[in-house]
PDB file of C-alpha atoms in Angstrom:
ATOM      1  CA  MET E  24      12.088 -20.705  -1.688  1.00 78.00           C
ATOM      2  CA  ASN E  25      14.795 -20.044  -4.345  1.00 84.00           C
ATOM      3  CA  LEU E  26      18.190 -18.199  -3.486  1.00 91.00           C
ATOM      4  CA  LEU E  27      17.982 -14.760  -4.270  1.00 93.00           C
ATOM      5  CA  PRO E  28      18.919 -13.965  -7.776  1.00 93.00           C
ATOM      6  CA  GLN E  29      22.017 -12.092  -8.773  1.00 95.00           C
ATOM      7  CA  PHE E  30      21.744  -8.180  -8.238  1.00 97.00           C
ATOM      8  CA  ASP E  31      23.857  -5.148  -7.598  1.00 98.00           C
ATOM      9  CA  LEU E  32      23.195  -3.418  -4.622  1.00 97.00           C
ATOM     10  CA  LYS E  33      23.095   0.529  -4.473  1.00 97.00           C
ATOM     11  CA  ARG E  34      22.852   2.159  -1.150  1.00 97.00           C
ATOM     12  CA  PRO E  35      22.480   6.042  -2.316  1.00 97.00           C
ATOM     13  CA  GLN E  36      23.135   8.829   0.252  1.00 96.00           C
ATOM     14  CA  ASN E  37      20.520  11.298  -0.915  1.00 96.00           C
ATOM     15  CA  LEU E  38      17.144  11.416  -3.006  1.00 97.00           C
ATOM     16  CA  GLN E  39      19.097  12.593  -6.033  1.00 96.00           C
ATOM     17  CA  GLU E  40      21.511   9.598  -5.992  1.00 97.00           C
ATOM     18  CA  ALA E  41      18.650   7.414  -5.282  1.00 97.00           C
ATOM     19  CA  LEU E  42      16.508   8.708  -8.624  1.00 97.00           C
ATOM     20  CA  ALA E  43      19.777   8.586 -10.518  1.00 97.00           C
ATOM     21  CA  ALA E  44      20.081   5.023  -9.603  1.00 97.00           C
ATOM     22  CA  LEU E  45      16.657   4.046 -10.897  1.00 97.00           C
ATOM     23  CA  THR E  46      17.404   5.064 -14.092  1.00 95.00           C
ATOM     24  CA  ARG E  47      19.054   1.583 -14.440  1.00 96.00           C
ATOM     25  CA  GLU E  48      17.019  -0.813 -16.518  1.00 95.00           C
ATOM     26  CA  GLY E  49      15.598  -3.331 -14.086  1.00 96.00           C
ATOM     27  CA  ALA E  50      16.177  -1.175 -10.928  1.00 97.00           C
ATOM     28  CA  ARG E  51      13.992  -1.848  -8.108  1.00 97.00           C
ATOM     29  CA  VAL E  52      13.534   0.161  -4.785  1.00 97.00           C
ATOM     30  CA  VAL E  53      14.055  -1.586  -1.708  1.00 97.00           C
ATOM     31  CA  ALA E  54      13.512  -0.435   2.121  1.00 96.00           C
ATOM     32  CA  GLY E  55      12.420  -2.780   4.456  1.00 96.00           C
ATOM     33  CA  GLY E  56      12.165  -5.608   2.172  1.00 96.00           C
ATOM     34  CA  THR E  57       9.669  -7.425   4.023  1.00 96.00           C
ATOM     35  CA  ASP E  58       7.392  -7.910   0.598  1.00 96.00           C
ATOM     36  CA  LEU E  59      10.147  -7.555  -1.952  1.00 97.00           C
ATOM     37  CA  LEU E  60      12.489  -9.955  -0.552  1.00 96.00           C
ATOM     38  CA  PRO E  61      10.075 -12.982   0.076  1.00 95.00           C
ATOM     39  CA  ASN E  62       8.803 -12.548  -3.595  1.00 96.00           C
ATOM     40  CA  LEU E  63      12.387 -12.607  -4.917  1.00 96.00           C
ATOM     41  CA  ARG E  64      12.721 -15.960  -2.874  1.00 95.00           C
ATOM     42  CA  ARG E  65       9.777 -17.173  -4.742  1.00 94.00           C
ATOM     43  CA  GLY E  66      11.193 -16.313  -8.153  1.00 94.00           C
ATOM     44  CA  LEU E  67       8.942 -13.353  -8.614  1.00 96.00           C
ATOM     45  CA  GLY E  68      11.364 -10.817 -10.440  1.00 95.00           C
ATOM     46  CA  GLU E  69      14.832 -10.593 -11.388  1.00 95.00           C
ATOM     47  CA  PRO E  70      15.990  -7.260 -10.676  1.00 97.00           C
ATOM     48  CA  SER E  71      19.513  -6.105 -12.005  1.00 97.00           C
ATOM     49  CA  GLN E  72      19.905  -3.553  -9.177  1.00 98.00           C
ATOM     50  CA  LEU E  73      18.207  -3.042  -5.893  1.00 98.00           C
ATOM     51  CA  VAL E  74      18.178   0.581  -4.567  1.00 98.00           C
ATOM     52  CA  ASP E  75      18.287   0.761  -0.864  1.00 98.00           C
ATOM     53  CA  LEU E  76      16.672   4.019   0.666  1.00 97.00           C
ATOM     54  CA  SER E  77      17.529   3.178   4.120  1.00 94.00           C
ATOM     55  CA  ALA E  78      20.311   5.842   4.264  1.00 93.00           C
ATOM     56  CA  LEU E  79      18.232   8.538   2.875  1.00 93.00           C
ATOM     57  CA  SER E  80      17.668  11.477   5.401  1.00 86.00           C
ATOM     58  CA  GLY E  81      14.442  13.351   5.548  1.00 87.00           C
ATOM     59  CA  LEU E  82      12.294  10.065   4.697  1.00 97.00           C
ATOM     60  CA  SER E  83      12.088   8.917   8.495  1.00 96.00           C
ATOM     61  CA  ALA E  84      10.466  11.855  10.100  1.00 97.00           C
ATOM     62  CA  ILE E  85       6.986  12.567  11.336  1.00 98.00           C
ATOM     63  CA  GLU E  86       6.592  16.124  11.080  1.00 97.00           C
ATOM     64  CA  ARG E  87       3.533  18.732  11.944  1.00 97.00           C
ATOM     65  CA  GLN E  88       3.695  21.353   9.387  1.00 95.00           C
ATOM     66  CA  GLU E  89       2.806  25.042   9.649  1.00 94.00           C
ATOM     67  CA  ASP E  90      -0.590  24.427   7.989  1.00 93.00           C
ATOM     68  CA  ALA E  91      -1.159  21.932  10.572  1.00 93.00           C
ATOM     69  CA  SER E  92      -0.847  19.066   8.167  1.00 97.00           C
ATOM     70  CA  LEU E  93       1.066  16.272   9.139  1.00 98.00           C
ATOM     71  CA  ARG E  94       3.946  14.783   6.762  1.00 98.00           C
ATOM     72  CA  ILE E  95       4.723  11.399   7.332  1.00 98.00           C
ATOM     73  CA  GLY E  96       8.187  10.071   5.617  1.00 98.00           C
ATOM     74  CA  ALA E  97       7.773   6.961   3.586  1.00 98.00           C
ATOM     75  CA  LEU E  98      10.950   5.308   5.423  1.00 98.00           C
ATOM     76  CA  VAL E  99       8.798   5.615   8.819  1.00 98.00           C
ATOM     77  CA  ARG E 100       8.763   2.072  10.230  1.00 98.00           C
ATOM     78  CA  LEU E 101       5.288   0.782  10.989  1.00 98.00           C
ATOM     79  CA  GLU E 102       6.368   0.223  14.485  1.00 98.00           C
ATOM     80  CA  SER E 103       7.123   3.893  14.856  1.00 98.00           C
ATOM     81  CA  LEU E 104       3.881   4.945  12.907  1.00 98.00           C
ATOM     82  CA  ILE E 105       2.078   2.882  16.018  1.00 98.00           C
ATOM     83  CA  GLU E 106       4.258   4.547  18.651  1.00 98.00           C
ATOM     84  CA  SER E 107       4.105   8.277  17.516  1.00 98.00           C
ATOM     85  CA  PRO E 108       1.563  10.520  19.518  1.00 98.00           C
ATOM     86  CA  LEU E 109       1.013  12.421  16.359  1.00 98.00           C
ATOM     87  CA  ILE E 110      -0.537   9.751  14.266  1.00 98.00           C
ATOM     88  CA  PRO E 111      -4.211   9.465  14.036  1.00 98.00           C
ATOM     89  CA  ALA E 112      -5.924   6.476  15.840  1.00 98.00           C
ATOM     90  CA  VAL E 113      -7.317   4.789  12.527  1.00 98.00           C
ATOM     91  CA  VAL E 114      -3.756   4.783  11.163  1.00 98.00           C
ATOM     92  CA  LYS E 115      -2.398   3.131  14.323  1.00 98.00           C
ATOM     93  CA  GLN E 116      -5.502   0.569  14.286  1.00 98.00           C
ATOM     94  CA  ALA E 117      -4.664  -0.236  10.729  1.00 98.00           C
ATOM     95  CA  ALA E 118      -0.771  -0.576  11.335  1.00 98.00           C
ATOM     96  CA  LEU E 119      -1.384  -3.002  14.280  1.00 97.00           C
ATOM     97  CA  GLY E 120      -3.119  -5.221  12.104  1.00 96.00           C
ATOM     98  CA  VAL E 121      -0.258  -5.783   9.745  1.00 97.00           C
ATOM     99  CA  ALA E 122       1.435  -9.023  10.386  1.00 95.00           C
ATOM    100  CA  GLY E 123       3.479  -9.423  13.367  1.00 95.00           C
ATOM    101  CA  PRO E 124       5.594  -7.281  15.618  1.00 95.00           C
ATOM    102  CA  THR E 125       8.853  -8.314  14.268  1.00 96.00           C
ATOM    103  CA  HIS E 126       7.655  -7.462  10.805  1.00 96.00           C
ATOM    104  CA  ARG E 127       6.131  -4.016  11.906  1.00 97.00           C
ATOM    105  CA  ALA E 128       9.800  -3.234  13.385  1.00 98.00           C
ATOM    106  CA  GLN E 129      11.167  -3.658   9.902  1.00 97.00           C
ATOM    107  CA  ALA E 130       8.467  -2.531   7.444  1.00 98.00           C
ATOM    108  CA  THR E 131       8.073   0.723   6.097  1.00 98.00           C
ATOM    109  CA  LEU E 132       4.895   3.123   5.409  1.00 98.00           C
ATOM    110  CA  GLY E 133       6.266   3.438   1.857  1.00 98.00           C
ATOM    111  CA  GLY E 134       6.706  -0.327   1.305  1.00 98.00           C
ATOM    112  CA  ASN E 135       3.229  -1.359   2.848  1.00 98.00           C
ATOM    113  CA  LEU E 136       1.573   1.254   0.509  1.00 98.00           C
ATOM    114  CA  CYS E 137       3.301  -0.001  -2.556  1.00 98.00           C
ATOM    115  CA  GLN E 138       3.289  -3.490  -1.669  1.00 98.00           C
ATOM    116  CA  ASP E 139       2.656  -6.004  -4.632  1.00 98.00           C
ATOM    117  CA  THR E 140      -0.903  -7.449  -5.447  1.00 98.00           C
ATOM    118  CA  ARG E 141      -1.516 -11.017  -4.487  1.00 97.00           C
ATOM    119  CA  CYS E 142      -2.877 -13.924  -5.971  1.00 96.00           C
ATOM    120  CA  ILE E 143      -3.302 -17.704  -5.503  1.00 94.00           C
ATOM    121  CA  PHE E 144      -1.674 -18.301  -9.016  1.00 94.00           C
ATOM    122  CA  TYR E 145       1.036 -15.790  -8.696  1.00 96.00           C
ATOM    123  CA  ASN E 146       2.260 -16.030  -4.757  1.00 95.00           C
ATOM    124  CA  GLN E 147       3.503 -19.603  -5.321  1.00 94.00           C
ATOM    125  CA  SER E 148       7.091 -21.285  -5.586  1.00 92.00           C
ATOM    126  CA  ASP E 149       8.574 -21.008  -8.898  1.00 91.00           C
ATOM    127  CA  TRP E 150       8.434 -24.689  -9.681  1.00 92.00           C
ATOM    128  CA  TRP E 151       4.720 -24.645  -8.890  1.00 93.00           C
ATOM    129  CA  ARG E 152       4.051 -21.763 -11.302  1.00 94.00           C
ATOM    130  CA  GLU E 153       6.234 -23.362 -14.049  1.00 92.00           C
ATOM    131  CA  GLY E 154       4.402 -26.411 -13.609  1.00 93.00           C
ATOM    132  CA  ASN E 155       0.838 -25.020 -13.765  1.00 89.00           C
ATOM    133  CA  GLY E 156       1.659 -22.169 -16.604  1.00 91.00           C
ATOM    134  CA  TYR E 157       3.071 -18.753 -15.652  1.00 94.00           C
ATOM    135  CA  CYS E 158       0.387 -16.125 -15.338  1.00 94.00           C
ATOM    136  CA  LEU E 159      -0.149 -12.821 -16.903  1.00 92.00           C
ATOM    137  CA  LYS E 160       1.200 -11.013 -13.826  1.00 95.00           C
ATOM    138  CA  TYR E 161       4.536 -12.626 -14.177  1.00 95.00           C
ATOM    139  CA  LYS E 162       6.089 -14.225 -17.278  1.00 94.00           C
ATOM    140  CA  GLY E 163       2.590 -15.735 -18.944  1.00 93.00           C
ATOM    141  CA  ASP E 164       0.372 -14.400 -21.260  1.00 90.00           C
ATOM    142  CA  LYS E 165      -3.097 -14.926 -19.703  1.00 89.00           C
ATOM    143  CA  CYS E 166      -4.730 -14.553 -16.406  1.00 92.00           C
ATOM    144  CA  HIS E 167      -5.559 -17.819 -14.644  1.00 91.00           C
ATOM    145  CA  VAL E 168      -8.358 -16.204 -12.316  1.00 92.00           C
ATOM    146  CA  VAL E 169     -10.446 -15.019 -15.481  1.00 90.00           C
ATOM    147  CA  ALA E 170      -9.232 -17.363 -18.114  1.00 82.00           C
ATOM    148  CA  LYS E 171      -7.939 -15.673 -21.389  1.00 77.00           C
ATOM    149  CA  SER E 172      -8.260 -12.243 -20.093  1.00 85.00           C
ATOM    150  CA  ASP E 173      -5.649  -9.804 -20.855  1.00 87.00           C
ATOM    151  CA  ARG E 174      -6.057  -8.070 -17.474  1.00 93.00           C
ATOM    152  CA  CYS E 175      -4.615  -9.374 -14.408  1.00 95.00           C
ATOM    153  CA  TYR E 176      -7.073  -9.753 -11.575  1.00 96.00           C
ATOM    154  CA  ALA E 177      -4.426 -10.064  -8.414  1.00 97.00           C
ATOM    155  CA  THR E 178      -5.774  -8.123  -5.688  1.00 98.00           C
ATOM    156  CA  TYR E 179      -4.251  -5.497  -3.249  1.00 98.00           C
ATOM    157  CA  HIS E 180      -4.369  -6.324   0.485  1.00 98.00           C
ATOM    158  CA  GLY E 181      -2.806  -3.364   2.272  1.00 98.00           C
ATOM    159  CA  ASP E 182      -4.373  -2.389   5.687  1.00 98.00           C
ATOM    160  CA  ILE E 183      -2.932   1.443   5.990  1.00 98.00           C
ATOM    161  CA  ALA E 184      -3.977   2.644   2.565  1.00 98.00           C
ATOM    162  CA  PRO E 185      -7.760   2.721   3.126  1.00 98.00           C
ATOM    163  CA  ALA E 186      -7.000   4.271   6.339  1.00 98.00           C
ATOM    164  CA  LEU E 187      -5.096   7.056   5.042  1.00 98.00           C
ATOM    165  CA  MET E 188      -7.356   7.364   2.102  1.00 98.00           C
ATOM    166  CA  ALA E 189     -10.278   7.910   4.241  1.00 98.00           C
ATOM    167  CA  LEU E 190      -8.403  10.838   6.119  1.00 98.00           C
ATOM    168  CA  ASP E 191      -8.075  12.467   2.582  1.00 98.00           C
ATOM    169  CA  ALA E 192      -4.303  11.693   2.618  1.00 98.00           C
ATOM    170  CA  LYS E 193      -1.839  13.190  -0.165  1.00 98.00           C
ATOM    171  CA  ALA E 194       1.044  10.988  -1.736  1.00 98.00           C
ATOM    172  CA  GLU E 195       4.300  13.188  -2.153  1.00 98.00           C
ATOM    173  CA  ILE E 196       6.211  11.707  -5.015  1.00 98.00           C
ATOM    174  CA  ALA E 197       9.785  12.087  -6.445  1.00 98.00           C
ATOM    175  CA  GLY E 198      10.942  11.374  -9.804  1.00 97.00           C
ATOM    176  CA  PRO E 199      13.137  12.431 -12.806  1.00 95.00           C
ATOM    177  CA  ASN E 200      10.577  15.539 -13.284  1.00 94.00           C
ATOM    178  CA  GLY E 201      10.672  16.985  -9.716  1.00 97.00           C
ATOM    179  CA  THR E 202       8.361  16.328  -7.016  1.00 97.00           C
ATOM    180  CA  ARG E 203       4.540  16.265  -6.913  1.00 97.00           C
ATOM    181  CA  GLN E 204       1.424  15.753  -4.865  1.00 98.00           C
ATOM    182  CA  ILE E 205      -1.531  13.743  -5.716  1.00 98.00           C
ATOM    183  CA  ALA E 206      -4.426  12.168  -3.759  1.00 98.00           C
ATOM    184  CA  LEU E 207      -3.137   8.993  -2.322  1.00 98.00           C
ATOM    185  CA  ALA E 208      -6.044   7.065  -3.866  1.00 98.00           C
ATOM    186  CA  ASP E 209      -4.790   8.215  -7.318  1.00 98.00           C
ATOM    187  CA  MET E 210      -1.357   6.490  -6.797  1.00 98.00           C
ATOM    188  CA  PHE E 211      -3.250   3.193  -7.352  1.00 98.00           C
ATOM    189  CA  GLN E 212      -4.799   1.992 -10.410  1.00 97.00           C
ATOM    190  CA  GLU E 213      -7.245  -1.085 -11.048  1.00 96.00           C
ATOM    191  CA  SER E 214      -4.623  -3.564 -12.537  1.00 96.00           C
ATOM    192  CA  GLY E 215      -3.338  -6.473 -10.718  1.00 97.00           C
ATOM    193  CA  ALA E 216      -0.042  -6.281 -12.814  1.00 95.00           C
ATOM    194  CA  MET E 217       0.349  -2.555 -12.765  1.00 96.00           C
ATOM    195  CA  HIS E 218      -1.374  -1.313  -9.659  1.00 97.00           C
ATOM    196  CA  LEU E 219       0.598   1.548  -9.082  1.00 98.00           C
ATOM    197  CA  ALA E 220       0.195   4.775 -11.056  1.00 97.00           C
ATOM    198  CA  LEU E 221       3.891   5.823 -10.825  1.00 97.00           C
ATOM    199  CA  ALA E 222       5.981   7.067 -13.755  1.00 94.00           C
ATOM    200  CA  SER E 223       9.274   5.485 -14.376  1.00 93.00           C
ATOM    201  CA  GLY E 224      11.856   6.095 -11.828  1.00 95.00           C
ATOM    202  CA  GLU E 225       9.301   7.768  -9.441  1.00 97.00           C
ATOM    203  CA  ILE E 226       9.158   6.654  -5.743  1.00 98.00           C
ATOM    204  CA  LEU E 227       7.012   7.641  -2.904  1.00 98.00           C
ATOM    205  CA  THR E 228       8.729   9.784  -0.455  1.00 98.00           C
ATOM    206  CA  ALA E 229       5.960  10.902   2.063  1.00 98.00           C
ATOM    207  CA  VAL E 230       2.375  11.037   2.957  1.00 98.00           C
ATOM    208  CA  VAL E 231       0.654  14.177   4.047  1.00 98.00           C
ATOM    209  CA  LEU E 232      -2.350  14.443   6.026  1.00 98.00           C
ATOM    210  CA  PRO E 233      -4.584  17.476   6.255  1.00 97.00           C
ATOM    211  CA  GLY E 234      -5.735  18.601   9.693  1.00 95.00           C
ATOM    212  CA  GLN E 235      -8.282  16.338  11.191  1.00 91.00           C
ATOM    213  CA  ASP E 236     -10.208  18.852  13.350  1.00 91.00           C
ATOM    214  CA  GLY E 237     -13.693  17.267  13.679  1.00 93.00           C
ATOM    215  CA  TRP E 238     -13.060  14.004  12.008  1.00 96.00           C
ATOM    216  CA  LEU E 239     -13.525  10.280  13.608  1.00 96.00           C
ATOM    217  CA  ALA E 240     -12.450   7.659  11.890  1.00 98.00           C
ATOM    218  CA  SER E 241     -11.959   3.625  12.119  1.00 97.00           C
ATOM    219  CA  TYR E 242     -10.691   0.716  10.212  1.00 98.00           C
ATOM    220  CA  GLU E 243     -11.721  -2.649  10.290  1.00 97.00           C
ATOM    221  CA  LYS E 244     -10.790  -6.228   8.622  1.00 97.00           C
ATOM    222  CA  ALA E 245     -11.937  -9.474   7.820  1.00 96.00           C
ATOM    223  CA  ARG E 246      -9.212 -12.375   7.868  1.00 94.00           C
ATOM    224  CA  MET E 247      -8.771 -15.991   8.311  1.00 90.00           C
ATOM    225  CA  ARG E 248      -6.482 -15.425  11.621  1.00 87.00           C
ATOM    226  CA  GLU E 249      -6.453 -12.957  14.399  1.00 81.00           C
ATOM    227  CA  ALA E 250      -2.952 -11.857  13.652  1.00 83.00           C
ATOM    228  CA  ILE E 251      -0.193 -12.281  10.871  1.00 85.00           C
ATOM    229  CA  GLU E 252      -2.911 -11.975   8.084  1.00 90.00           C
ATOM    230  CA  PHE E 253      -3.490 -10.087   5.016  1.00 95.00           C
ATOM    231  CA  PRO E 254      -7.344  -9.010   5.014  1.00 96.00           C
ATOM    232  CA  LEU E 255      -9.849 -10.709   3.045  1.00 96.00           C
ATOM    233  CA  ALA E 256     -11.439  -7.393   3.161  1.00 97.00           C
ATOM    234  CA  GLY E 257     -10.935  -4.135   4.773  1.00 98.00           C
ATOM    235  CA  VAL E 258     -12.854  -0.904   5.269  1.00 97.00           C
ATOM    236  CA  ALA E 259     -12.119   2.625   6.715  1.00 98.00           C
ATOM    237  CA  VAL E 260     -14.776   5.040   7.303  1.00 96.00           C
ATOM    238  CA  ALA E 261     -13.993   8.820   8.449  1.00 97.00           C
ATOM    239  CA  LEU E 262     -17.027  10.684   9.652  1.00 95.00           C
ATOM    240  CA  LYS E 263     -17.678  14.326  10.738  1.00 96.00           C
ATOM    241  CA  LYS E 264     -20.886  15.517  12.384  1.00 94.00           C
ATOM    242  CA  GLU E 265     -22.260  18.981  13.008  1.00 94.00           C
ATOM    243  CA  SER E 266     -25.557  19.492  14.902  1.00 92.00           C
ATOM    244  CA  GLY E 267     -26.360  15.996  14.983  1.00 89.00           C
ATOM    245  CA  LYS E 268     -26.110  15.488  11.358  1.00 94.00           C
ATOM    246  CA  ILE E 269     -23.244  14.045   9.103  1.00 95.00           C
ATOM    247  CA  ALA E 270     -21.301  16.865   7.578  1.00 96.00           C
ATOM    248  CA  GLY E 271     -18.879  14.817   5.770  1.00 96.00           C
ATOM    249  CA  ILE E 272     -18.041  11.240   5.319  1.00 96.00           C
ATOM    250  CA  ARG E 273     -15.397   9.088   3.376  1.00 97.00           C
ATOM    251  CA  ALA E 274     -15.035   5.489   3.159  1.00 97.00           C
ATOM    252  CA  ALA E 275     -12.179   3.145   1.397  1.00 98.00           C
ATOM    253  CA  ILE E 276     -11.800  -0.439   1.056  1.00 98.00           C
ATOM    254  CA  THR E 277      -8.977  -3.077   0.455  1.00 98.00           C
ATOM    255  CA  GLY E 278      -8.615  -6.710  -0.227  1.00 98.00           C
ATOM    256  CA  THR E 279     -11.422  -6.809  -2.864  1.00 97.00           C
ATOM    257  CA  ASN E 280      -9.899  -5.187  -5.993  1.00 98.00           C
ATOM    258  CA  SER E 281      -6.448  -4.698  -7.732  1.00 98.00           C
ATOM    259  CA  ALA E 282      -6.407  -1.231  -6.088  1.00 98.00           C
ATOM    260  CA  PRO E 283      -7.761   0.182  -2.510  1.00 98.00           C
ATOM    261  CA  LEU E 284     -11.002   2.096  -3.557  1.00 98.00           C
ATOM    262  CA  MET E 285     -12.957   5.047  -2.328  1.00 98.00           C
ATOM    263  CA  VAL E 286     -16.564   4.078  -2.011  1.00 95.00           C
ATOM    264  CA  PRO E 287     -19.014   6.720  -3.120  1.00 93.00           C
ATOM    265  CA  VAL E 288     -21.008   7.708   0.223  1.00 92.00           C
ATOM    266  CA  ASP E 289     -21.883  11.402  -0.494  1.00 87.00           C
ATOM    267  CA  GLY E 290     -25.704  10.351  -0.395  1.00 87.00           C
ATOM    268  CA  VAL E 291     -25.748  10.404   3.146  1.00 92.00           C
ATOM    269  CA  ILE E 292     -24.338  13.895   3.933  1.00 93.00           C
ATOM    270  CA  GLY E 293     -26.949  15.950   5.761  1.00 93.00           C
ATOM    271  CA  GLN E 294     -28.535  13.013   7.161  1.00 92.00           C
ATOM    272  CA  THR E 295     -28.671  11.927  10.668  1.00 92.00           C
ATOM    273  CA  TRP E 296     -26.903   8.777  11.466  1.00 84.00           C
ATOM    274  CA  ASP E 297     -29.614   6.001  12.242  1.00 85.00           C
ATOM    275  CA  SER E 298     -30.480   2.551  10.788  1.00 85.00           C
ATOM    276  CA  SER E 299     -31.879   4.027   7.398  1.00 84.00           C
ATOM    277  CA  THR E 300     -28.644   5.620   6.821  1.00 85.00           C
ATOM    278  CA  ALA E 301     -26.918   2.519   7.572  1.00 80.00           C
ATOM    279  CA  GLU E 302     -28.770   0.770   5.038  1.00 81.00           C
ATOM    280  CA  ILE E 303     -27.868   3.410   2.416  1.00 79.00           C
ATOM    281  CA  LEU E 304     -24.231   2.643   3.032  1.00 79.00           C
ATOM    282  CA  GLN E 305     -24.932  -1.035   2.883  1.00 76.00           C
ATOM    283  CA  LYS E 306     -26.032  -0.796  -0.814  1.00 70.00           C
TER     284      LYS E 306
END
């Protein structure tokens, strides 16, 4: 591990100050820091300024809204996410699979969703990467996973994103041009080097979940160890049944691509749940 690079630390008191601070070239956001700071210690980035969001009010709340939707602030700690009676079971299930208790006490929802992509050629010490040739994701000009490729194949390994995507979550995003909402799935794009579809100066401020009346969901992950391990692959599925038939179904995966992805499963809507339906989904 290296020493942290030199940078200025800005701790804005409101969202407007935070957005203004992010206009500085080389500025980056930090909240819990459980993903960013270890990467900086590995020499993965040299920000001119870190904009600490921890003092911002309104981004640490979990609130039921008038339309029955649930707004979860981006600064909500994973530990609080797990403990809240308002949070759907599948999201708690996914959050419990993230790292260990001390990480979950510090890490935030927004940081977990916006975590960096990972690769065996990227997540190494600076001296290792220099000795083996820097990669396309940082300082290099080619991908080492797919030789000579001009596309980075680093993969996304967040647990919570697919659980929220299966629940049809929306991302609330603030930036220089105001606040907007998009489907959470649309916040990601299939590029290991640029996996977040956020414009310059934009930050994730909250996740909004619609009412979940009649929907059931679950998340499962495959990993090398039973704790403190990123998923090799993870899948979240949400299902709604009416009169014994599938009235709605959504599935999302993580760990396999540069972004968490929604899987097309509409072909089983209207069918009963049986072994033949399961075979369709496996394909």
